Amino acid sequence: MKSRTLVRSATALVAAVALLTACSSGSDPDAKAAGDGPETLTVWIMKDSVSAEFLARFSDGFEQQHKDLKLDIQIQEWDGIGEKVTAALASTDAPDVIEVGNTQVAQYAASGGLTDLTDRTGDLSGDDWLPGLAEPGKIDGKQFGIPWYAANRVVIYHKELFEKARITAPPKTRAEWIDATEKLDKGKTQGIYLPGQNWYTLAGFIWDEGGDLAVEDGGTWKGALDTPEALAGMEFYGQLQALGKGPKDSDEAKPPQAEVFAKGDVAQVISVPGGAKIIEEQNPQLAGKLGFFPIPGKTADKPGSVFTGGSDLIIPAASAHQKGAYEVVKALAGEKWQTDMAKTMSYVPNQTSLAGALSGDEGSAAMAAGAAQGRATPNTPNWAAVEATNPVKQFMTAVLTGTDPKTAGVKASASITKTLGS
């Protein structure tokens, strides 16, 4: 983000030179001379996003279907990737396809270095995309990021503790959730372990109320934690958080909530489904005793809103192989490989109609059900700077420790507004 302003002019110059060169030569940059071998496409995939076995299957399958194309898949480290992608977008030798975090697309689009794929969304089943993945990839009405996969939080619960409390079915509404958690929060049992700064969970409650963390008004972004909707979401968070012993001044990593749950006296925790595996590693005696359900909504007809994490696929404007790059994106985002990846990695597919691919796994099925109500953080390149200091966390702790919610909301909103406008 620090280099975004610096690279904008460089990117524009590169694009202009490339355009003039293409026009003067009259040639198609994707064209090959007769007798040349397959065209090599460079694809950047982030470390641990998918397994080596999946990538090998995809590469072999893709090349069998596209005899004129060959894939050079390069694994990238998350550490420092922002600067590396920004530099690549401003270069004349960019990779052809890049996996990026779904909330990073706005940052890269601001450089002017991404290919606009708006006219391809119909071909890619864009009407069926998960909103939480599709929205961050759409900047100023143009689709730059193509949804690849998603993951979101669910409620992991201790089945035996539910049985002891005579709770026969997971709650489907907020009211039922509070009622069940009150029954669970007895004796040595914590009804739920919810730290005071789990701000992604708070975001979902705010979205359910019709609010947001920040809103755009006339091209200017403003913090919105002081709105009635945000304060209502925080009020519910406080009710739920009080039914356990979670710290009010830290998040789910301090201490690691999986370790807390693994002690066996916690009835519920909010986590991605994979958190259950970590819990079972900490306490093997809990294996087979954990269940999952979507975060409940205000009404029983749909789950609560959740933050959708995941990845998008982008094509740099400087890619010399635009047609081939699109074929890679189309394949990775299509039904065949979305279904394969969902079953292999337990990710939520990018299309709501493919949620059935996870039906055999309880945790993944709960995640897929919640993903239909997925949302993303405010779609502005400066949101990453907000997260760096995170006034949302400070707002939550202030309210939970007795500060007037409206006063705390005004202060946090002012901080967010200042950062987004900087």
Short mmCIF file of C-alpha atoms in Angstrom, two decimals:
data_model
loop_
_atom_site.label_atom_id
_atom_site.label_comp_id
_atom_site.label_asym_id
_atom_site.label_seq_id
_atom_site.Cartn_x
_atom_site.Cartn_y
_atom_site.Cartn_z
CA MET A 1 0.00 0.00 0.00
CA LYS A 2 2.90 2.36 0.72
CA SER A 3 4.08 2.00 -2.86
CA ARG A 4 0.59 2.23 -4.43
CA THR A 5 0.90 5.93 -5.31
CA LEU A 6 4.42 5.49 -6.64
CA VAL A 7 3.54 2.62 -8.94
CA ARG A 8 0.38 4.15 -10.39
CA SER A 9 2.24 6.41 -12.82
CA ALA A 10 4.75 3.68 -13.62
CA THR A 11 1.95 1.23 -14.36
CA ALA A 12 0.18 3.72 -16.61
CA LEU A 13 3.42 4.33 -18.52
CA VAL A 14 4.03 0.61 -18.95
CA ALA A 15 0.46 0.07 -20.16
CA ALA A 16 0.77 2.93 -22.63
CA VAL A 17 4.06 1.64 -24.05
CA ALA A 18 2.61 -1.87 -24.35
CA LEU A 19 -0.46 -0.53 -26.15
CA LEU A 20 1.60 1.53 -28.61
CA THR A 21 3.85 -1.44 -29.30
CA ALA A 22 0.90 -3.75 -29.93
CA CYS A 23 -0.75 -1.22 -32.22
CA SER A 24 2.39 -0.53 -34.21
CA SER A 25 3.21 -4.20 -34.72
CA GLY A 26 -0.38 -5.21 -35.52
CA SER A 27 0.25 -8.54 -33.81
CA ASP A 28 -1.68 -10.53 -31.21
CA PRO A 29 0.43 -10.86 -28.02
CA ASP A 30 -1.02 -14.35 -27.58
CA ALA A 31 -0.06 -15.46 -31.08
CA LYS A 32 2.83 -17.92 -31.66
CA ALA A 33 4.91 -18.56 -34.72
CA ALA A 34 4.12 -21.80 -36.53
CA GLY A 35 6.11 -24.70 -35.13
CA ASP A 36 6.60 -23.12 -31.68
CA GLY A 37 5.99 -25.31 -28.62
CA PRO A 38 3.25 -24.82 -26.02
CA GLU A 39 2.86 -21.34 -24.59
CA THR A 40 4.08 -21.22 -20.97
CA LEU A 41 1.85 -19.48 -18.44
CA THR A 42 3.24 -18.38 -15.08
CA VAL A 43 0.79 -18.84 -12.21
CA TRP A 44 1.45 -17.62 -8.65
CA ILE A 45 -0.27 -19.65 -5.94
CA MET A 46 0.10 -18.86 -2.24
CA LYS A 47 1.81 -21.32 0.07
CA ASP A 48 -0.53 -23.80 1.78
CA SER A 49 -3.60 -22.51 -0.07
CA VAL A 50 -4.04 -25.87 -1.76
CA SER A 51 -2.18 -29.16 -1.61
CA ALA A 52 0.58 -30.19 -3.99
CA GLU A 53 -1.59 -33.13 -5.06
CA PHE A 54 -4.42 -30.82 -6.12
CA LEU A 55 -2.07 -28.59 -8.09
CA ALA A 56 -0.55 -31.62 -9.82
CA ARG A 57 -4.00 -32.92 -10.80
CA PHE A 58 -5.06 -29.51 -12.03
CA SER A 59 -1.90 -28.93 -14.02
CA ASP A 60 -2.10 -32.31 -15.73
CA GLY A 61 -5.81 -31.98 -16.44
CA PHE A 62 -5.49 -28.43 -17.75
CA GLU A 63 -2.61 -29.23 -20.08
CA GLN A 64 -4.46 -32.26 -21.46
CA GLN A 65 -7.40 -30.00 -22.31
CA HIS A 66 -5.16 -27.21 -23.66
CA LYS A 67 -2.40 -28.79 -25.74
CA ASP A 68 -1.03 -25.37 -26.72
CA LEU A 69 -0.56 -24.24 -23.10
CA LYS A 70 1.88 -25.25 -20.37
CA LEU A 71 1.70 -24.19 -16.72
CA ASP A 72 4.58 -22.95 -14.59
CA ILE A 73 3.02 -22.87 -11.13
CA GLN A 74 5.16 -20.94 -8.64
CA ILE A 75 4.44 -21.08 -4.91
CA GLN A 76 4.63 -17.74 -3.10
CA GLU A 77 5.12 -16.90 0.59
CA TRP A 78 2.48 -14.73 2.27
CA ASP A 79 5.16 -12.70 4.02
CA GLY A 80 5.97 -9.69 1.82
CA ILE A 81 3.57 -10.71 -0.94
CA GLY A 82 1.91 -7.28 -1.10
CA GLU A 83 5.10 -5.54 -2.19
CA LYS A 84 5.96 -8.39 -4.57
CA VAL A 85 2.58 -8.30 -6.32
CA THR A 86 2.61 -4.51 -6.54
CA ALA A 87 6.05 -4.61 -8.17
CA ALA A 88 4.93 -7.34 -10.57
CA LEU A 89 1.90 -5.33 -11.66
CA ALA A 90 4.16 -2.39 -12.53
CA SER A 91 6.64 -4.51 -14.47
CA THR A 92 6.81 -5.60 -18.11
CA ASP A 93 7.30 -9.24 -17.12
CA ALA A 94 4.35 -9.96 -14.84
CA PRO A 95 3.04 -13.45 -14.09
CA ASP A 96 -0.11 -14.37 -15.99
CA VAL A 97 -2.38 -15.33 -13.07
CA ILE A 98 -2.00 -14.46 -9.36
CA GLU A 99 -3.87 -15.73 -6.32
CA VAL A 100 -4.57 -12.86 -3.90
CA GLY A 101 -6.51 -12.49 -0.66
CA ASN A 102 -10.07 -11.42 -1.46
CA THR A 103 -9.75 -8.19 0.53
CA GLN A 104 -6.49 -7.27 -1.27
CA VAL A 105 -8.04 -6.79 -4.71
CA ALA A 106 -8.96 -3.14 -4.11
CA GLN A 107 -5.37 -2.36 -3.16
CA TYR A 108 -4.01 -3.86 -6.38
CA ALA A 109 -6.76 -2.45 -8.58
CA ALA A 110 -5.84 1.04 -7.36
CA SER A 111 -2.49 0.68 -9.13
CA GLY A 112 -4.23 0.35 -12.50
CA GLY A 113 -2.37 -2.88 -13.18
CA LEU A 114 -5.23 -5.42 -13.32
CA THR A 115 -7.16 -6.72 -16.31
CA ASP A 116 -10.84 -5.80 -16.22
CA LEU A 117 -12.83 -9.05 -16.40
CA THR A 118 -16.30 -7.54 -16.13
CA ASP A 119 -17.43 -8.80 -19.53
CA ARG A 120 -16.40 -12.36 -18.58
CA THR A 121 -18.53 -12.70 -15.43
CA GLY A 122 -21.44 -14.29 -17.32
CA ASP A 123 -19.12 -16.93 -18.76
CA LEU A 124 -17.84 -17.59 -15.22
CA SER A 125 -21.29 -18.02 -13.58
CA GLY A 126 -20.96 -14.68 -11.84
CA ASP A 127 -24.64 -14.60 -10.89
CA ASP A 128 -24.01 -17.60 -8.62
CA TRP A 129 -20.87 -16.33 -6.86
CA LEU A 130 -20.69 -16.00 -3.09
CA PRO A 131 -21.26 -12.31 -2.30
CA GLY A 132 -18.42 -12.24 0.24
CA LEU A 133 -15.95 -13.27 -2.44
CA ALA A 134 -17.45 -11.46 -5.42
CA GLU A 135 -17.88 -8.03 -3.79
CA PRO A 136 -14.22 -7.42 -2.82
CA GLY A 137 -13.17 -8.22 -6.38
CA LYS A 138 -15.49 -5.58 -7.85
CA ILE A 139 -14.10 -2.06 -7.78
CA ASP A 140 -16.09 0.92 -9.08
CA GLY A 141 -18.45 -1.42 -10.92
CA LYS A 142 -15.66 -3.38 -12.60
CA GLN A 143 -14.78 -7.00 -11.78
CA PHE A 144 -11.02 -7.40 -11.37
CA GLY A 145 -10.91 -10.35 -8.96
CA ILE A 146 -12.52 -13.70 -9.76
CA PRO A 147 -13.65 -15.66 -6.66
CA TRP A 148 -11.64 -18.85 -6.11
CA TYR A 149 -12.49 -20.29 -2.70
CA ALA A 150 -13.92 -19.24 0.64
CA ALA A 151 -13.77 -20.07 4.33
CA ASN A 152 -15.83 -18.60 7.14
CA ARG A 153 -16.55 -19.09 10.82
CA VAL A 154 -19.05 -21.49 12.36
CA VAL A 155 -19.87 -22.51 15.91
CA ILE A 156 -17.98 -25.57 17.15
CA TYR A 157 -19.77 -27.17 20.08
CA HIS A 158 -19.15 -29.90 22.65
CA LYS A 159 -21.90 -32.48 22.04
CA GLU A 160 -21.72 -34.07 25.49
CA LEU A 161 -22.15 -30.71 27.23
CA PHE A 162 -25.16 -29.96 25.02
CA GLU A 163 -26.66 -33.33 25.96
CA LYS A 164 -26.12 -32.70 29.68
CA ALA A 165 -27.92 -29.37 29.31
CA ARG A 166 -30.75 -31.22 27.50
CA ILE A 167 -30.27 -29.23 24.32
CA THR A 168 -31.38 -31.61 21.58
CA ALA A 169 -30.72 -29.46 18.50
CA PRO A 170 -28.39 -26.58 17.62
CA PRO A 171 -30.01 -23.12 17.82
CA LYS A 172 -31.15 -21.45 14.62
CA THR A 173 -31.92 -17.94 15.88
CA ARG A 174 -30.11 -15.44 18.07
CA ALA A 175 -32.77 -15.78 20.76
CA GLU A 176 -32.43 -19.58 20.78
CA TRP A 177 -28.63 -19.20 20.88
CA ILE A 178 -28.73 -16.98 23.96
CA ASP A 179 -31.23 -19.32 25.64
CA ALA A 180 -29.09 -22.39 24.96
CA THR A 181 -25.89 -20.67 26.04
CA GLU A 182 -27.49 -19.59 29.32
CA LYS A 183 -28.41 -23.23 30.01
CA LEU A 184 -24.84 -24.29 29.23
CA ASP A 185 -23.19 -21.63 31.38
CA LYS A 186 -23.60 -23.50 34.66
CA GLY A 187 -21.12 -24.68 37.28
CA LYS A 188 -17.68 -25.21 35.84
CA THR A 189 -18.92 -25.10 32.24
CA GLN A 190 -18.49 -21.97 30.13
CA GLY A 191 -21.47 -21.48 27.88
CA ILE A 192 -19.19 -20.04 25.19
CA TYR A 193 -15.59 -18.91 24.98
CA LEU A 194 -15.71 -15.56 23.19
CA PRO A 195 -12.81 -13.12 23.62
CA GLY A 196 -13.67 -9.44 23.75
CA GLN A 197 -11.92 -8.53 20.50
CA ASN A 198 -13.19 -11.12 18.02
CA TRP A 199 -14.04 -8.32 15.61
CA TYR A 200 -14.85 -10.51 12.60
CA THR A 201 -17.68 -12.04 14.63
CA LEU A 202 -18.88 -8.57 15.68
CA ALA A 203 -18.90 -7.52 12.01
CA GLY A 204 -21.39 -10.28 11.28
CA PHE A 205 -23.72 -9.11 14.06
CA ILE A 206 -23.50 -5.53 12.75
CA TRP A 207 -24.28 -6.65 9.19
CA ASP A 208 -27.31 -8.56 10.48
CA GLU A 209 -28.59 -5.29 11.93
CA GLY A 210 -28.18 -3.53 8.59
CA GLY A 211 -25.03 -1.63 9.55
CA ASP A 212 -21.36 -1.77 8.57
CA LEU A 213 -17.89 -1.00 9.89
CA ALA A 214 -17.52 1.93 7.49
CA VAL A 215 -19.63 3.40 4.68
CA GLU A 216 -18.93 5.41 1.55
CA ASP A 217 -20.72 8.70 1.06
CA GLY A 218 -20.03 10.80 -2.00
CA GLY A 219 -16.66 9.18 -2.57
CA THR A 220 -15.58 9.59 1.06
CA TRP A 221 -15.31 6.69 3.48
CA LYS A 222 -16.48 7.20 7.06
CA GLY A 223 -16.41 4.98 10.15
CA ALA A 224 -19.85 3.72 11.17
CA LEU A 225 -19.44 2.17 14.61
CA ASP A 226 -21.51 4.92 16.21
CA THR A 227 -24.64 4.12 14.19
CA PRO A 228 -27.70 2.52 15.84
CA GLU A 229 -27.14 -0.62 13.78
CA ALA A 230 -23.53 -1.03 14.86
CA LEU A 231 -24.40 -0.37 18.49
CA ALA A 232 -27.17 -3.00 18.31
CA GLY A 233 -24.68 -5.52 16.96
CA MET A 234 -22.27 -4.70 19.76
CA GLU A 235 -25.03 -5.05 22.33
CA PHE A 236 -25.73 -8.61 21.18
CA TYR A 237 -22.01 -9.39 21.19
CA GLY A 238 -21.85 -8.25 24.80
CA GLN A 239 -24.78 -10.47 25.81
CA LEU A 240 -23.13 -13.51 24.27
CA GLN A 241 -19.65 -12.72 25.54
CA ALA A 242 -20.90 -12.44 29.12
CA LEU A 243 -21.96 -16.11 29.07
CA GLY A 244 -18.37 -17.29 29.34
CA LYS A 245 -15.02 -16.32 30.78
CA GLY A 246 -13.34 -14.91 27.68
CA PRO A 247 -10.95 -11.97 28.24
CA LYS A 248 -12.36 -8.57 27.32
CA ASP A 249 -9.05 -7.10 26.16
CA SER A 250 -7.67 -9.68 23.70
CA ASP A 251 -8.65 -11.68 20.63
CA GLU A 252 -8.94 -15.39 19.84
CA ALA A 253 -5.17 -15.79 19.53
CA LYS A 254 -4.31 -14.62 23.07
CA PRO A 255 -4.59 -17.19 24.50
CA PRO A 256 -5.20 -19.54 21.55
CA GLN A 257 -8.89 -20.36 21.82
CA ALA A 258 -8.35 -23.95 20.63
CA GLU A 259 -6.23 -24.57 23.72
CA VAL A 260 -8.93 -23.12 25.96
CA PHE A 261 -11.64 -25.25 24.38
CA ALA A 262 -9.45 -28.36 24.55
CA LYS A 263 -9.60 -28.29 28.36
CA GLY A 264 -13.09 -29.76 28.02
CA ASP A 265 -15.16 -27.29 30.03
CA VAL A 266 -16.16 -24.96 27.17
CA ALA A 267 -19.44 -25.65 25.37
CA GLN A 268 -18.96 -23.46 22.26
CA VAL A 269 -16.37 -21.51 20.35
CA ILE A 270 -16.58 -19.51 17.11
CA SER A 271 -13.98 -20.67 14.61
CA VAL A 272 -13.41 -21.98 11.11
CA PRO A 273 -14.21 -25.73 11.00
CA GLY A 274 -10.52 -26.59 10.82
CA GLY A 275 -10.22 -25.34 14.39
CA ALA A 276 -11.79 -28.63 15.50
CA LYS A 277 -8.75 -30.55 14.28
CA ILE A 278 -6.46 -28.33 16.36
CA ILE A 279 -8.71 -28.85 19.39
CA GLU A 280 -8.56 -32.63 18.96
CA GLU A 281 -4.78 -32.50 18.62
CA GLN A 282 -4.64 -30.69 21.95
CA ASN A 283 -7.06 -33.16 23.56
CA PRO A 284 -7.55 -36.45 21.65
CA GLN A 285 -10.32 -37.42 24.08
CA LEU A 286 -12.57 -34.86 22.36
CA ALA A 287 -12.35 -36.69 19.02
CA GLY A 288 -15.86 -37.50 17.84
CA LYS A 289 -17.45 -35.26 20.47
CA LEU A 290 -17.44 -32.02 18.49
CA GLY A 291 -20.29 -30.73 16.38
CA PHE A 292 -20.84 -27.72 14.13
CA PHE A 293 -23.63 -25.31 13.25
CA PRO A 294 -23.80 -22.02 11.32
CA ILE A 295 -23.76 -18.82 13.35
CA PRO A 296 -27.47 -18.21 14.00
CA GLY A 297 -29.27 -15.27 12.44
CA LYS A 298 -32.00 -13.02 13.75
CA THR A 299 -34.61 -15.32 12.21
CA ALA A 300 -34.64 -19.06 11.53
CA ASP A 301 -34.96 -18.75 7.75
CA LYS A 302 -31.28 -17.94 7.23
CA PRO A 303 -27.98 -18.09 9.17
CA GLY A 304 -26.27 -15.01 10.49
CA SER A 305 -23.90 -12.93 8.38
CA VAL A 306 -20.24 -13.94 8.46
CA PHE A 307 -16.97 -12.52 7.25
CA THR A 308 -15.90 -14.47 4.18
CA GLY A 309 -12.17 -15.00 3.98
CA GLY A 310 -10.60 -16.60 0.95
CA SER A 311 -8.84 -15.90 -2.29
CA ASP A 312 -9.52 -14.35 -5.68
CA LEU A 313 -7.69 -14.82 -8.97
CA ILE A 314 -6.41 -11.79 -10.88
CA ILE A 315 -4.79 -11.32 -14.28
CA PRO A 316 -2.12 -8.59 -14.46
CA ALA A 317 -2.66 -6.12 -17.30
CA ALA A 318 1.03 -6.61 -18.14
CA SER A 319 0.57 -10.34 -18.79
CA ALA A 320 1.67 -11.14 -22.34
CA HIS A 321 -0.74 -14.09 -22.50
CA GLN A 322 -4.17 -12.67 -21.76
CA LYS A 323 -6.14 -15.40 -23.56
CA GLY A 324 -4.23 -18.22 -21.93
CA ALA A 325 -4.41 -16.57 -18.52
CA TYR A 326 -8.17 -16.34 -18.81
CA GLU A 327 -8.38 -20.05 -19.62
CA VAL A 328 -6.52 -20.80 -16.38
CA VAL A 329 -8.87 -18.60 -14.37
CA LYS A 330 -11.91 -20.09 -16.07
CA ALA A 331 -10.77 -23.63 -15.26
CA LEU A 332 -9.85 -22.94 -11.62
CA ALA A 333 -13.13 -21.07 -11.05
CA GLY A 334 -15.24 -23.63 -12.92
CA GLU A 335 -17.41 -26.46 -11.60
CA LYS A 336 -14.97 -29.35 -12.16
CA TRP A 337 -12.02 -27.94 -10.24
CA GLN A 338 -14.15 -26.09 -7.70
CA THR A 339 -15.75 -29.41 -6.74
CA ASP A 340 -12.37 -31.17 -6.64
CA MET A 341 -10.85 -28.44 -4.45
CA ALA A 342 -13.84 -28.38 -2.09
CA LYS A 343 -13.55 -32.11 -1.45
CA THR A 344 -9.76 -32.01 -1.20
CA MET A 345 -9.35 -28.90 0.95
CA SER A 346 -12.79 -28.59 2.66
CA TYR A 347 -13.12 -25.09 1.23
CA VAL A 348 -16.43 -23.51 0.31
CA PRO A 349 -16.75 -23.37 -3.51
CA ASN A 350 -17.10 -19.98 -5.16
CA GLN A 351 -20.66 -20.75 -6.35
CA THR A 352 -23.65 -21.22 -4.06
CA SER A 353 -25.01 -24.02 -6.27
CA LEU A 354 -21.89 -26.12 -5.57
CA ALA A 355 -22.33 -26.17 -1.79
CA GLY A 356 -23.45 -29.81 -2.04
CA ALA A 357 -19.85 -30.81 -2.67
CA LEU A 358 -19.31 -30.47 1.11
CA SER A 359 -22.45 -32.30 2.24
CA GLY A 360 -20.56 -35.31 3.59
CA ASP A 361 -18.62 -33.29 6.16
CA GLU A 362 -20.53 -31.71 9.07
CA GLY A 363 -18.11 -28.83 9.64
CA SER A 364 -17.76 -27.96 5.97
CA ALA A 365 -21.52 -28.21 5.44
CA ALA A 366 -22.13 -25.75 8.28
CA MET A 367 -19.52 -23.44 6.78
CA ALA A 368 -21.12 -23.65 3.35
CA ALA A 369 -24.55 -22.83 4.79
CA GLY A 370 -23.13 -19.76 6.50
CA ALA A 371 -21.19 -18.72 3.40
CA ALA A 372 -24.45 -17.87 1.66
CA GLN A 373 -24.63 -14.88 4.05
CA GLY A 374 -20.97 -14.02 3.61
CA ARG A 375 -19.75 -10.43 3.54
CA ALA A 376 -16.40 -8.67 3.32
CA THR A 377 -14.70 -5.73 4.98
CA PRO A 378 -15.21 -2.24 3.45
CA ASN A 379 -14.05 -2.28 -0.14
CA THR A 380 -11.36 0.39 -0.02
CA PRO A 381 -7.59 0.09 -0.51
CA ASN A 382 -7.01 1.81 2.85
CA TRP A 383 -8.87 -0.77 4.93
CA ALA A 384 -5.61 -2.66 5.52
CA ALA A 385 -4.31 0.44 7.30
CA VAL A 386 -7.36 0.39 9.58
CA GLU A 387 -6.63 -3.20 10.56
CA ALA A 388 -3.05 -2.26 11.40
CA THR A 389 -4.18 -0.23 14.44
CA ASN A 390 -7.68 -1.73 14.61
CA PRO A 391 -9.89 0.76 16.45
CA VAL A 392 -12.69 -1.84 16.14
CA LYS A 393 -10.94 -3.96 18.78
CA GLN A 394 -10.42 -0.93 21.00
CA PHE A 395 -14.12 -0.04 20.64
CA MET A 396 -15.16 -3.55 21.70
CA THR A 397 -12.97 -3.61 24.80
CA ALA A 398 -14.11 -0.13 25.80
CA VAL A 399 -17.79 -1.11 25.62
CA LEU A 400 -17.27 -4.43 27.41
CA THR A 401 -15.43 -2.70 30.26
CA GLY A 402 -18.09 -0.08 30.90
CA THR A 403 -17.56 2.84 28.50
CA ASP A 404 -20.74 4.33 27.10
CA PRO A 405 -21.24 2.52 23.73
CA LYS A 406 -22.14 5.69 21.83
CA THR A 407 -19.08 7.53 23.14
CA ALA A 408 -16.81 4.62 22.28
CA GLY A 409 -18.42 4.33 18.84
CA VAL A 410 -17.90 7.99 18.02
CA LYS A 411 -14.23 7.76 18.98
CA ALA A 412 -13.64 4.59 16.95
CA SER A 413 -15.52 5.92 13.94
CA ALA A 414 -13.44 9.10 13.94
CA SER A 415 -10.25 7.01 13.94
CA ILE A 416 -11.51 4.87 11.06
CA THR A 417 -12.57 7.94 9.07
CA LYS A 418 -9.16 9.56 9.52
CA THR A 419 -7.30 6.45 8.37
CA LEU A 420 -9.54 5.80 5.36
CA GLY A 421 -9.13 9.40 4.25
CA SER A 422 -5.36 9.50 4.62
#
